[in-house]
mmCIF file of C-alpha atoms in Angstrom:
data_model
loop_
_atom_site.group_PDB
_atom_site.id
_atom_site.type_symbol
_atom_site.label_atom_id
_atom_site.label_comp_id
_atom_site.label_asym_id
_atom_site.label_seq_id
_atom_site.Cartn_x
_atom_site.Cartn_y
_atom_site.Cartn_z
ATOM 1 C CA MET A 453 -150.265 112.897 34.071
ATOM 2 C CA ALA A 454 -151.967 111.676 30.912
ATOM 3 C CA TRP A 455 -154.202 109.162 32.655
ATOM 4 C CA ALA A 456 -155.080 111.710 35.377
ATOM 5 C CA THR A 457 -156.199 114.057 32.599
ATOM 6 C CA VAL A 458 -158.302 111.272 31.079
ATOM 7 C CA ALA A 459 -159.985 110.736 34.453
ATOM 8 C CA ALA A 460 -160.578 114.485 34.923
ATOM 9 C CA PHE A 461 -162.237 114.876 31.527
ATOM 10 C CA ALA A 462 -164.281 111.711 32.016
ATOM 11 C CA VAL A 463 -165.792 113.196 35.192
ATOM 12 C CA LEU A 464 -165.878 116.942 34.485
ATOM 13 C CA GLY A 465 -165.223 117.230 30.747
ATOM 14 C CA GLY A 466 -168.892 117.527 29.803
ATOM 15 C CA ALA A 467 -169.377 120.630 31.951
ATOM 16 C CA TRP A 468 -166.101 122.181 30.823
ATOM 17 C CA LEU A 469 -166.765 121.656 27.120
ATOM 18 C CA ALA A 470 -170.282 123.043 27.444
ATOM 19 C CA ASP A 471 -168.882 126.425 28.528
ATOM 20 C CA LEU A 472 -166.409 127.115 25.722
ATOM 21 C CA GLY A 473 -167.932 130.571 25.247
ATOM 22 C CA SER A 474 -165.466 131.800 27.879
ATOM 23 C CA PRO A 475 -162.227 132.549 25.974
ATOM 24 C CA LEU A 476 -160.068 132.130 29.084
ATOM 25 C CA LEU A 477 -161.525 128.704 29.893
ATOM 26 C CA ALA A 478 -161.312 127.545 26.271
ATOM 27 C CA ALA A 479 -157.674 128.679 26.003
ATOM 28 C CA GLY A 480 -156.786 127.015 29.278
ATOM 29 C CA LEU A 481 -158.411 123.717 28.330
ATOM 30 C CA PHE A 482 -156.724 123.779 24.918
ATOM 31 C CA ALA A 483 -153.298 124.474 26.457
ATOM 32 C CA TRP A 484 -153.845 121.674 28.987
ATOM 33 C CA LEU A 485 -154.928 119.068 26.429
ATOM 34 C CA PHE A 486 -152.330 120.156 23.862
ATOM 35 C CA SER A 487 -149.526 119.852 26.430
ATOM 36 C CA VAL A 488 -150.671 116.483 27.772
ATOM 37 C CA ILE A 489 -151.178 114.965 24.314
ATOM 38 C CA LEU A 490 -147.809 116.299 23.133
ATOM 39 C CA TRP A 491 -146.143 114.964 26.288
ATOM 40 C CA SER A 492 -147.763 111.574 25.751
ATOM 41 C CA ALA A 493 -146.528 111.617 22.149
ATOM 42 C CA PHE A 494 -143.002 112.058 23.487
ATOM 43 C CA GLY A 495 -143.646 108.993 25.641
ATOM 44 C CA VAL A 496 -144.718 107.055 22.553
ATOM 45 C CA VAL A 497 -141.508 108.058 20.775
ATOM 46 C CA HIS A 498 -139.402 107.110 23.806
ATOM 47 C CA GLU A 499 -140.849 103.612 24.012
ATOM 48 C CA ALA A 500 -140.746 103.156 20.229
ATOM 49 C CA GLU A 501 -137.065 104.137 20.204
ATOM 50 C CA ALA A 502 -136.401 101.613 22.976
ATOM 51 C CA LEU A 503 -138.020 98.947 20.796
ATOM 52 C CA ALA A 504 -135.997 100.218 17.833
ATOM 53 C CA ASP A 505 -132.743 99.705 19.745
ATOM 54 C CA ARG A 506 -133.702 96.080 20.391
ATOM 55 C CA LEU A 507 -135.237 95.164 17.053
ATOM 56 C CA GLY A 508 -132.889 97.064 14.725
ATOM 57 C CA GLU A 509 -133.798 98.657 11.409
ATOM 58 C CA PRO A 510 -136.196 98.849 9.700
ATOM 59 C CA TYR A 511 -138.488 97.469 12.403
ATOM 60 C CA GLY A 512 -137.616 100.189 14.900
ATOM 61 C CA THR A 513 -138.559 103.177 12.777
ATOM 62 C CA LEU A 514 -141.513 101.250 11.343
ATOM 63 C CA ILE A 515 -142.967 100.776 14.830
ATOM 64 C CA LEU A 516 -142.414 104.464 15.562
ATOM 65 C CA THR A 517 -144.039 105.742 12.377
ATOM 66 C CA LEU A 518 -147.028 103.397 12.705
ATOM 67 C CA ALA A 519 -147.569 104.473 16.318
ATOM 68 C CA ILE A 520 -147.450 108.145 15.345
ATOM 69 C CA VAL A 521 -149.839 107.629 12.426
ATOM 70 C CA MET A 522 -152.283 105.842 14.754
ATOM 71 C CA ILE A 523 -152.354 109.001 16.871
ATOM 72 C CA GLU A 524 -152.885 111.149 13.780
ATOM 73 C CA VAL A 525 -155.766 109.006 12.529
ATOM 74 C CA ALA A 526 -157.408 109.095 15.975
ATOM 75 C CA LEU A 527 -157.208 112.911 16.137
ATOM 76 C CA VAL A 528 -158.489 113.397 12.581
ATOM 77 C CA ALA A 529 -161.354 110.929 13.083
ATOM 78 C CA ALA A 530 -162.332 112.621 16.350
ATOM 79 C CA VAL A 531 -162.534 116.043 14.695
ATOM 80 C CA MET A 532 -164.454 114.660 11.704
ATOM 81 C CA LEU A 533 -166.993 112.838 13.865
ATOM 82 C CA GLY A 534 -167.401 115.503 16.520
ATOM 83 C CA GLY A 535 -166.744 118.799 14.779
ATOM 84 C CA LYS A 536 -168.180 121.011 12.082
ATOM 85 C CA GLN A 537 -166.833 122.045 8.690
ATOM 86 C CA SER A 538 -164.285 119.235 8.776
ATOM 87 C CA THR A 539 -164.742 117.860 5.263
ATOM 88 C CA SER A 540 -161.197 118.881 4.295
ATOM 89 C CA LEU A 541 -159.450 118.134 7.598
ATOM 90 C CA GLY A 542 -157.941 114.835 6.429
ATOM 91 C CA ARG A 543 -156.558 116.526 3.325
ATOM 92 C CA ASP A 544 -155.218 119.488 5.310
ATOM 93 C CA THR A 545 -153.558 117.215 7.866
ATOM 94 C CA MET A 546 -151.904 115.002 5.237
ATOM 95 C CA PHE A 547 -150.687 118.016 3.282
ATOM 96 C CA ALA A 548 -149.392 119.616 6.489
ATOM 97 C CA VAL A 549 -147.477 116.433 7.342
ATOM 98 C CA ILE A 550 -145.938 116.347 3.862
ATOM 99 C CA MET A 551 -144.875 120.006 4.028
ATOM 100 C CA ILE A 552 -143.651 119.881 7.634
ATOM 101 C CA VAL A 553 -141.702 116.644 7.207
ATOM 102 C CA MET A 554 -140.435 116.728 3.608
ATOM 103 C CA ASN A 555 -139.631 120.456 3.598
ATOM 104 C CA GLY A 556 -139.474 121.831 7.139
ATOM 105 C CA LEU A 557 -137.898 118.899 8.944
ATOM 106 C CA VAL A 558 -135.744 117.758 6.012
ATOM 107 C CA GLY A 559 -134.641 121.342 5.411
ATOM 108 C CA VAL A 560 -133.613 122.050 9.000
ATOM 109 C CA GLY A 561 -132.047 118.598 9.336
ATOM 110 C CA LEU A 562 -129.911 118.843 6.203
ATOM 111 C CA ILE A 563 -128.752 122.334 7.156
ATOM 112 C CA LEU A 564 -127.740 121.214 10.653
ATOM 113 C CA GLY A 565 -126.166 118.019 9.329
ATOM 114 C CA GLY A 566 -124.303 119.891 6.593
ATOM 115 C CA LEU A 567 -122.934 122.459 9.026
ATOM 116 C CA ARG A 568 -121.822 119.765 11.472
ATOM 117 C CA HIS A 569 -120.677 116.980 9.116
ATOM 118 C CA HIS A 570 -120.299 118.855 5.775
ATOM 119 C CA ARG A 571 -121.574 115.983 3.616
ATOM 120 C CA GLN A 572 -123.736 113.118 4.856
ATOM 121 C CA ASN A 573 -124.251 109.790 3.147
ATOM 122 C CA TYR A 574 -127.212 107.441 3.223
ATOM 123 C CA ASN A 575 -128.579 104.297 1.593
ATOM 124 C CA LEU A 576 -129.702 105.454 -1.853
ATOM 125 C CA ASP A 577 -131.871 102.367 -2.446
ATOM 126 C CA GLY A 578 -133.967 103.054 0.645
ATOM 127 C CA ALA A 579 -134.668 106.696 -0.200
ATOM 128 C CA GLY A 580 -135.582 105.688 -3.752
ATOM 129 C CA ALA A 581 -138.024 103.049 -2.477
ATOM 130 C CA TYR A 582 -139.744 105.573 -0.225
ATOM 131 C CA LEU A 583 -140.138 108.121 -3.024
ATOM 132 C CA ALA A 584 -141.367 105.460 -5.461
ATOM 133 C CA VAL A 585 -144.314 104.894 -3.113
ATOM 134 C CA ILE A 586 -144.841 108.468 -1.880
ATOM 135 C CA ILE A 587 -145.252 109.940 -5.380
ATOM 136 C CA PRO A 588 -148.185 107.759 -6.558
ATOM 137 C CA LEU A 589 -149.838 107.763 -3.123
ATOM 138 C CA THR A 590 -149.849 111.561 -2.869
ATOM 139 C CA VAL A 591 -150.882 112.129 -6.485
ATOM 140 C CA ILE A 592 -153.754 109.625 -6.273
ATOM 141 C CA ALA A 593 -154.985 111.036 -2.964
ATOM 142 C CA LEU A 594 -154.447 114.793 -3.288
ATOM 143 C CA ILE A 595 -154.327 115.676 -6.992
ATOM 144 C CA ILE A 596 -156.399 113.221 -9.035
ATOM 145 C CA PRO A 597 -159.679 114.061 -7.188
ATOM 146 C CA ASN A 598 -159.458 117.561 -8.711
ATOM 147 C CA PHE A 599 -159.486 116.167 -12.244
ATOM 148 C CA THR A 600 -162.272 113.598 -12.064
ATOM 149 C CA ARG A 601 -165.599 114.522 -13.653
ATOM 150 C CA SER A 602 -167.823 112.664 -11.197
ATOM 151 C CA THR A 603 -167.640 115.387 -8.529
ATOM 152 C CA PRO A 604 -166.920 119.122 -8.868
ATOM 153 C CA ASP A 605 -165.281 119.862 -5.519
ATOM 154 C CA GLY A 606 -162.286 117.525 -5.142
ATOM 155 C CA SER A 607 -164.297 114.834 -3.360
ATOM 156 C CA LEU A 608 -164.802 111.224 -4.456
ATOM 157 C CA THR A 609 -167.754 109.052 -5.352
ATOM 158 C CA ARG A 610 -168.387 105.945 -3.249
ATOM 159 C CA LEU A 611 -166.837 103.724 -5.947
ATOM 160 C CA GLN A 612 -163.779 105.949 -6.184
ATOM 161 C CA ALA A 613 -163.428 106.149 -2.382
ATOM 162 C CA VAL A 614 -163.549 102.360 -1.983
ATOM 163 C CA SER A 615 -161.235 101.747 -4.962
ATOM 164 C CA PHE A 616 -158.677 104.367 -3.918
ATOM 165 C CA SER A 617 -158.684 103.023 -0.347
ATOM 166 C CA VAL A 618 -158.047 99.463 -1.494
ATOM 167 C CA LEU A 619 -155.313 100.524 -3.936
ATOM 168 C CA THR A 620 -153.635 102.714 -1.331
ATOM 169 C CA VAL A 621 -153.613 99.982 1.313
ATOM 170 C CA ALA A 622 -152.407 97.414 -1.234
ATOM 171 C CA LEU A 623 -149.488 99.574 -2.364
ATOM 172 C CA TYR A 624 -148.539 100.386 1.226
ATOM 173 C CA GLY A 625 -148.755 96.689 2.130
ATOM 174 C CA ILE A 626 -146.433 95.753 -0.742
ATOM 175 C CA PHE A 627 -143.987 98.392 0.457
ATOM 176 C CA LEU A 628 -144.056 96.977 4.000
ATOM 177 C CA LEU A 629 -143.327 93.496 2.653
ATOM 178 C CA LEU A 630 -140.328 94.900 0.798
ATOM 179 C CA GLN A 631 -139.175 96.937 3.796
ATOM 180 C CA THR A 632 -139.337 94.049 6.261
ATOM 181 C CA GLY A 633 -138.498 91.216 3.868
ATOM 182 C CA ARG A 634 -136.039 90.612 1.079
ATOM 183 C CA HIS A 635 -134.953 94.271 0.767
ATOM 184 C CA ARG A 636 -134.736 95.310 4.413
ATOM 185 C CA ASP A 637 -131.055 96.148 3.845
ATOM 186 C CA PHE A 638 -132.228 99.116 1.743
ATOM 187 C CA PHE A 639 -133.248 100.861 4.957
ATOM 188 C CA ALA A 640 -130.167 100.220 7.108
ATOM 189 C CA GLU A 641 -126.940 102.147 7.440
ATOM 190 C CA VAL A 642 -124.417 100.336 5.282
ATOM 191 C CA ASN A 643 -121.706 100.354 7.926
ATOM 192 C CA LEU A 644 -124.101 99.427 10.749
ATOM 193 C CA ARG A 645 -126.127 96.575 9.268
ATOM 194 C CA VAL A 646 -124.212 93.743 10.945
ATOM 195 C CA ALA A 647 -123.977 95.517 14.306
ATOM 196 C CA GLU A 648 -127.654 96.419 14.378
ATOM 197 C CA ALA A 649 -128.726 92.919 13.431
ATOM 198 C CA ALA A 650 -126.606 91.430 16.211
ATOM 199 C CA HIS A 651 -127.898 93.983 18.703
ATOM 200 C CA GLY A 652 -131.509 93.274 17.771
ATOM 201 C CA ALA A 653 -131.017 89.514 18.050
ATOM 202 C CA SER A 654 -129.613 89.811 21.594
ATOM 203 C CA ALA A 655 -132.608 91.730 23.012
ATOM 204 C CA GLY A 656 -134.559 90.079 25.802
ATOM 205 C CA SER A 657 -138.188 89.212 25.195
ATOM 206 C CA GLY A 658 -139.166 90.486 28.645
ATOM 207 C CA SER A 659 -137.738 93.898 27.840
ATOM 208 C CA LEU A 660 -139.589 93.930 24.525
ATOM 209 C CA ALA A 661 -142.892 93.098 26.253
ATOM 210 C CA ARG A 662 -142.384 95.832 28.840
ATOM 211 C CA HIS A 663 -141.670 98.540 26.281
ATOM 212 C CA ALA A 664 -144.533 97.344 24.061
ATOM 213 C CA GLY A 665 -146.907 97.611 27.038
ATOM 214 C CA LEU A 666 -145.675 101.105 27.886
ATOM 215 C CA LEU A 667 -146.055 102.087 24.229
ATOM 216 C CA ILE A 668 -149.728 101.095 24.293
ATOM 217 C CA ALA A 669 -150.202 102.823 27.662
ATOM 218 C CA SER A 670 -148.826 106.035 26.139
ATOM 219 C CA ILE A 671 -150.999 105.888 23.016
ATOM 220 C CA LEU A 672 -154.345 105.174 24.709
ATOM 221 C CA PRO A 673 -154.643 108.509 26.601
ATOM 222 C CA ILE A 674 -154.100 110.388 23.336
ATOM 223 C CA VAL A 675 -156.904 108.453 21.671
ATOM 224 C CA LEU A 676 -159.222 108.957 24.655
ATOM 225 C CA LEU A 677 -158.521 112.711 24.853
ATOM 226 C CA SER A 678 -158.737 113.315 21.110
ATOM 227 C CA LYS A 679 -162.504 113.920 21.131
ATOM 228 C CA SER A 680 -162.203 116.663 23.763
ATOM 229 C CA LEU A 681 -159.340 118.319 21.909
ATOM 230 C CA ALA A 682 -161.345 118.116 18.676
ATOM 231 C CA ALA A 683 -164.270 120.004 20.224
ATOM 232 C CA ILE A 684 -162.021 122.787 21.534
ATOM 233 C CA LEU A 685 -160.031 122.992 18.315
ATOM 234 C CA ASP A 686 -163.157 123.245 16.194
ATOM 235 C CA HIS A 687 -164.624 125.942 18.465
ATOM 236 C CA GLY A 688 -161.379 127.937 18.538
ATOM 237 C CA ILE A 689 -160.909 128.005 14.762
ATOM 238 C CA ALA A 690 -164.511 129.124 14.255
ATOM 239 C CA ALA A 691 -164.347 131.772 17.007
ATOM 240 C CA LEU A 692 -161.071 133.266 15.768
ATOM 241 C CA GLY A 693 -162.029 133.101 12.105
ATOM 242 C CA ALA A 694 -158.761 131.270 11.457
ATOM 243 C CA PRO A 695 -158.110 129.326 8.226
ATOM 244 C CA GLN A 696 -159.530 125.793 8.314
ATOM 245 C CA ALA A 697 -156.110 124.487 7.231
ATOM 246 C CA LEU A 698 -154.746 125.591 10.618
ATOM 247 C CA GLY A 699 -156.494 122.618 12.232
ATOM 248 C CA GLY A 700 -154.510 120.209 10.080
ATOM 249 C CA VAL A 701 -151.275 122.041 10.884
ATOM 250 C CA LEU A 702 -151.915 121.839 14.627
ATOM 251 C CA ILE A 703 -152.702 118.117 14.465
ATOM 252 C CA ALA A 704 -149.569 117.489 12.388
ATOM 253 C CA ALA A 705 -147.498 119.528 14.849
ATOM 254 C CA ILE A 706 -148.840 117.595 17.835
ATOM 255 C CA VAL A 707 -148.211 114.254 16.205
ATOM 256 C CA PHE A 708 -144.851 114.760 14.528
ATOM 257 C CA THR A 709 -142.935 117.099 16.863
ATOM 258 C CA PRO A 710 -141.487 114.241 18.973
ATOM 259 C CA GLU A 711 -140.592 112.197 15.878
ATOM 260 C CA GLY A 712 -139.049 115.300 14.292
ATOM 261 C CA ILE A 713 -136.840 115.837 17.326
ATOM 262 C CA SER A 714 -135.784 112.188 17.131
ATOM 263 C CA ALA A 715 -134.863 112.636 13.448
ATOM 264 C CA LEU A 716 -132.816 115.774 14.171
ATOM 265 C CA LYS A 717 -130.943 113.954 16.938
ATOM 266 C CA ALA A 718 -130.127 111.162 14.493
ATOM 267 C CA ILE A 719 -128.778 113.702 11.974
ATOM 268 C CA ARG A 720 -126.532 115.245 14.638
ATOM 269 C CA ARG A 721 -125.134 111.756 15.293
ATOM 270 C CA ASP A 722 -124.473 111.460 11.535
ATOM 271 C CA GLU A 723 -127.137 108.753 11.212
ATOM 272 C CA LEU A 724 -128.806 110.229 8.146
ATOM 273 C CA GLN A 725 -130.354 106.926 7.084
ATOM 274 C CA ARG A 726 -132.292 106.658 10.343
ATOM 275 C CA ALA A 727 -133.507 110.238 9.886
ATOM 276 C CA ILE A 728 -134.607 109.427 6.320
ATOM 277 C CA ASN A 729 -136.434 106.335 7.578
ATOM 278 C CA LEU A 730 -138.259 108.503 10.112
ATOM 279 C CA CYS A 731 -139.099 111.369 7.742
ATOM 280 C CA LEU A 732 -139.959 109.577 4.519
ATOM 281 C CA GLY A 733 -141.432 106.665 6.444
ATOM 282 C CA ALA A 734 -143.735 109.077 8.279
ATOM 283 C CA VAL A 735 -145.008 110.523 5.001
ATOM 284 C CA THR A 736 -145.466 107.072 3.468
ATOM 285 C CA SER A 737 -147.403 105.780 6.473
ATOM 286 C CA THR A 738 -149.453 108.968 6.775
ATOM 287 C CA VAL A 739 -150.748 108.886 3.218
ATOM 288 C CA GLY A 740 -150.939 105.088 3.056
ATOM 289 C CA LEU A 741 -153.066 104.806 6.215
ATOM 290 C CA THR A 742 -154.759 108.186 6.683
ATOM 291 C CA VAL A 743 -156.386 108.220 3.227
ATOM 292 C CA PRO A 744 -158.320 104.960 3.699
ATOM 293 C CA ALA A 745 -159.106 105.828 7.325
ATOM 294 C CA VAL A 746 -160.525 109.245 6.421
ATOM 295 C CA LEU A 747 -162.523 107.830 3.514
ATOM 296 C CA VAL A 748 -163.962 105.073 5.725
ATOM 297 C CA VAL A 749 -164.977 107.644 8.354
ATOM 298 C CA GLY A 750 -166.624 109.684 5.619
ATOM 299 C CA LEU A 751 -168.521 106.697 4.233
ATOM 300 C CA VAL A 752 -169.676 105.542 7.682
ATOM 301 C CA SER A 753 -170.712 109.008 8.896
ATOM 302 C CA GLY A 754 -172.153 110.143 5.577
ATOM 303 C CA GLN A 755 -169.789 113.137 5.411
ATOM 304 C CA ALA A 756 -168.329 114.362 2.167
ATOM 305 C CA VAL A 757 -164.535 114.084 2.240
ATOM 306 C CA VAL A 758 -162.658 116.633 0.141
ATOM 307 C CA LEU A 759 -159.157 115.431 -0.778
ATOM 308 C CA GLY A 760 -158.226 117.545 -3.798
ATOM 309 C CA LEU A 761 -155.768 120.374 -3.084
ATOM 310 C CA ALA A 762 -156.145 123.978 -4.188
ATOM 311 C CA PRO A 763 -154.082 125.023 -7.265
ATOM 312 C CA ALA A 764 -151.326 126.741 -5.235
ATOM 313 C CA GLU A 765 -151.074 123.709 -2.933
ATOM 314 C CA MET A 766 -150.828 121.342 -5.917
ATOM 315 C CA ALA A 767 -147.917 123.451 -7.201
ATOM 316 C CA LEU A 768 -146.224 123.222 -3.805
ATOM 317 C CA LEU A 769 -146.746 119.460 -3.680
ATOM 318 C CA ALA A 770 -145.358 118.998 -7.203
ATOM 319 C CA MET A 771 -142.322 121.136 -6.332
ATOM 320 C CA THR A 772 -141.800 119.191 -3.093
ATOM 321 C CA LEU A 773 -141.866 115.827 -4.882
ATOM 322 C CA LEU A 774 -139.500 117.065 -7.593
ATOM 323 C CA LEU A 775 -137.058 118.533 -5.070
ATOM 324 C CA SER A 776 -137.170 115.345 -2.991
ATOM 325 C CA VAL A 777 -136.295 113.262 -6.044
ATOM 326 C CA LEU A 778 -133.348 115.566 -6.767
ATOM 327 C CA THR A 779 -132.225 115.652 -3.129
ATOM 328 C CA PHE A 780 -132.340 111.893 -2.608
ATOM 329 C CA SER A 781 -131.241 110.741 -6.060
ATOM 330 C CA ARG A 782 -127.513 111.086 -5.454
ATOM 331 C CA GLN A 783 -125.203 109.945 -2.729
ATOM 332 C CA GLY A 784 -124.649 112.567 -0.048
ATOM 333 C CA THR A 785 -126.441 115.751 0.971
ATOM 334 C CA THR A 786 -125.230 119.282 1.759
ATOM 335 C CA VAL A 787 -126.517 122.545 3.254
ATOM 336 C CA LEU A 788 -127.798 123.685 -0.166
ATOM 337 C CA GLU A 789 -130.491 120.991 -0.369
ATOM 338 C CA GLY A 790 -131.619 121.845 3.152
ATOM 339 C CA ALA A 791 -131.925 125.557 2.351
ATOM 340 C CA VAL A 792 -134.048 124.864 -0.739
ATOM 341 C CA HIS A 793 -136.488 122.628 1.171
ATOM 342 C CA LEU A 794 -136.738 125.157 3.993
ATOM 343 C CA VAL A 795 -137.673 127.959 1.568
ATOM 344 C CA VAL A 796 -140.523 125.819 0.192
ATOM 345 C CA PHE A 797 -141.742 125.162 3.740
ATOM 346 C CA LEU A 798 -141.762 128.869 4.598
ATOM 347 C CA THR A 799 -143.714 129.538 1.399
ATOM 348 C CA TYR A 800 -146.293 126.996 2.586
ATOM 349 C CA LEU A 801 -146.643 128.807 5.934
ATOM 350 C CA VAL A 802 -147.243 132.113 4.161
ATOM 351 C CA LEU A 803 -149.958 130.581 1.959
ATOM 352 C CA ILE A 804 -151.855 129.229 4.985
ATOM 353 C CA PHE A 805 -152.669 132.750 6.158
ATOM 354 C CA SER A 806 -152.621 134.413 2.744
ATOM 355 C CA PRO A 807 -153.983 131.859 0.248
#
């Protein structure tokens, strides 16, 4: 289905996208592309989970989060290069991911897990490592640009953009070395570490190659269709007079819905550590890779990239980071923590349409 859509847009996409003045056609094309890209994202998650079963933690969730972030970067870059008024799209998408994952998904997951299992335990060291990286990455990317004196609008100078990109990639690289090296046990279920390691070691290389090939075959259509979706998305937001932040929310929803469903399934199985790896790992990878990617696109295309959040959004981000530290600083979670995160997420949704 995905590759047939790629072929259709390669042949007829130019004519279709030239006639977006028809609301019915524009809505139909958007629904078609949105559905196909979302369906392909589910395929990416399916193949990544198959690799996760064979490789064990943390490699499994790492492959999944990196694949999802690749899709996000492709969609954001396509909108920035092909659309209008997209200077803040990278910021809006990253902030949407943080709010959706760390408040919406964590909130719903902890409520469901608390109702089903009462109290769920996880590896405290792993959650602490994630937050130790997420806090500086988000503050450097989304808050500090508002307080520099070089630019007045939350953007960065060329020196700042290059420096922040290098620092962000370096910190994320150090985290990956820790996650896959000497401290990989931080990110595994305590009572499943031996079993998962044995299961990963027994996987066949042929099976790994097959699932890796299918993973790439599922990602490529999303990348190829991203430019067409970007054109329709940009036109629709302008025609409806919708908030620009809605574009970031839609991209985040497309990218992280399949991974969110995977995390909720893990919580229902009482595998909270896997859900934490998916959620906090997604945020870490998003900020660690999207920031340099967006800044590079801005430098290459000559576009100004606005990263600094508005005052209300900075307050929401600060509250989210503080609540996450409280939630994941003690062993075990309950329904209460989930309810608090969910309230913050609903507040974010209100502020999108009523800033």
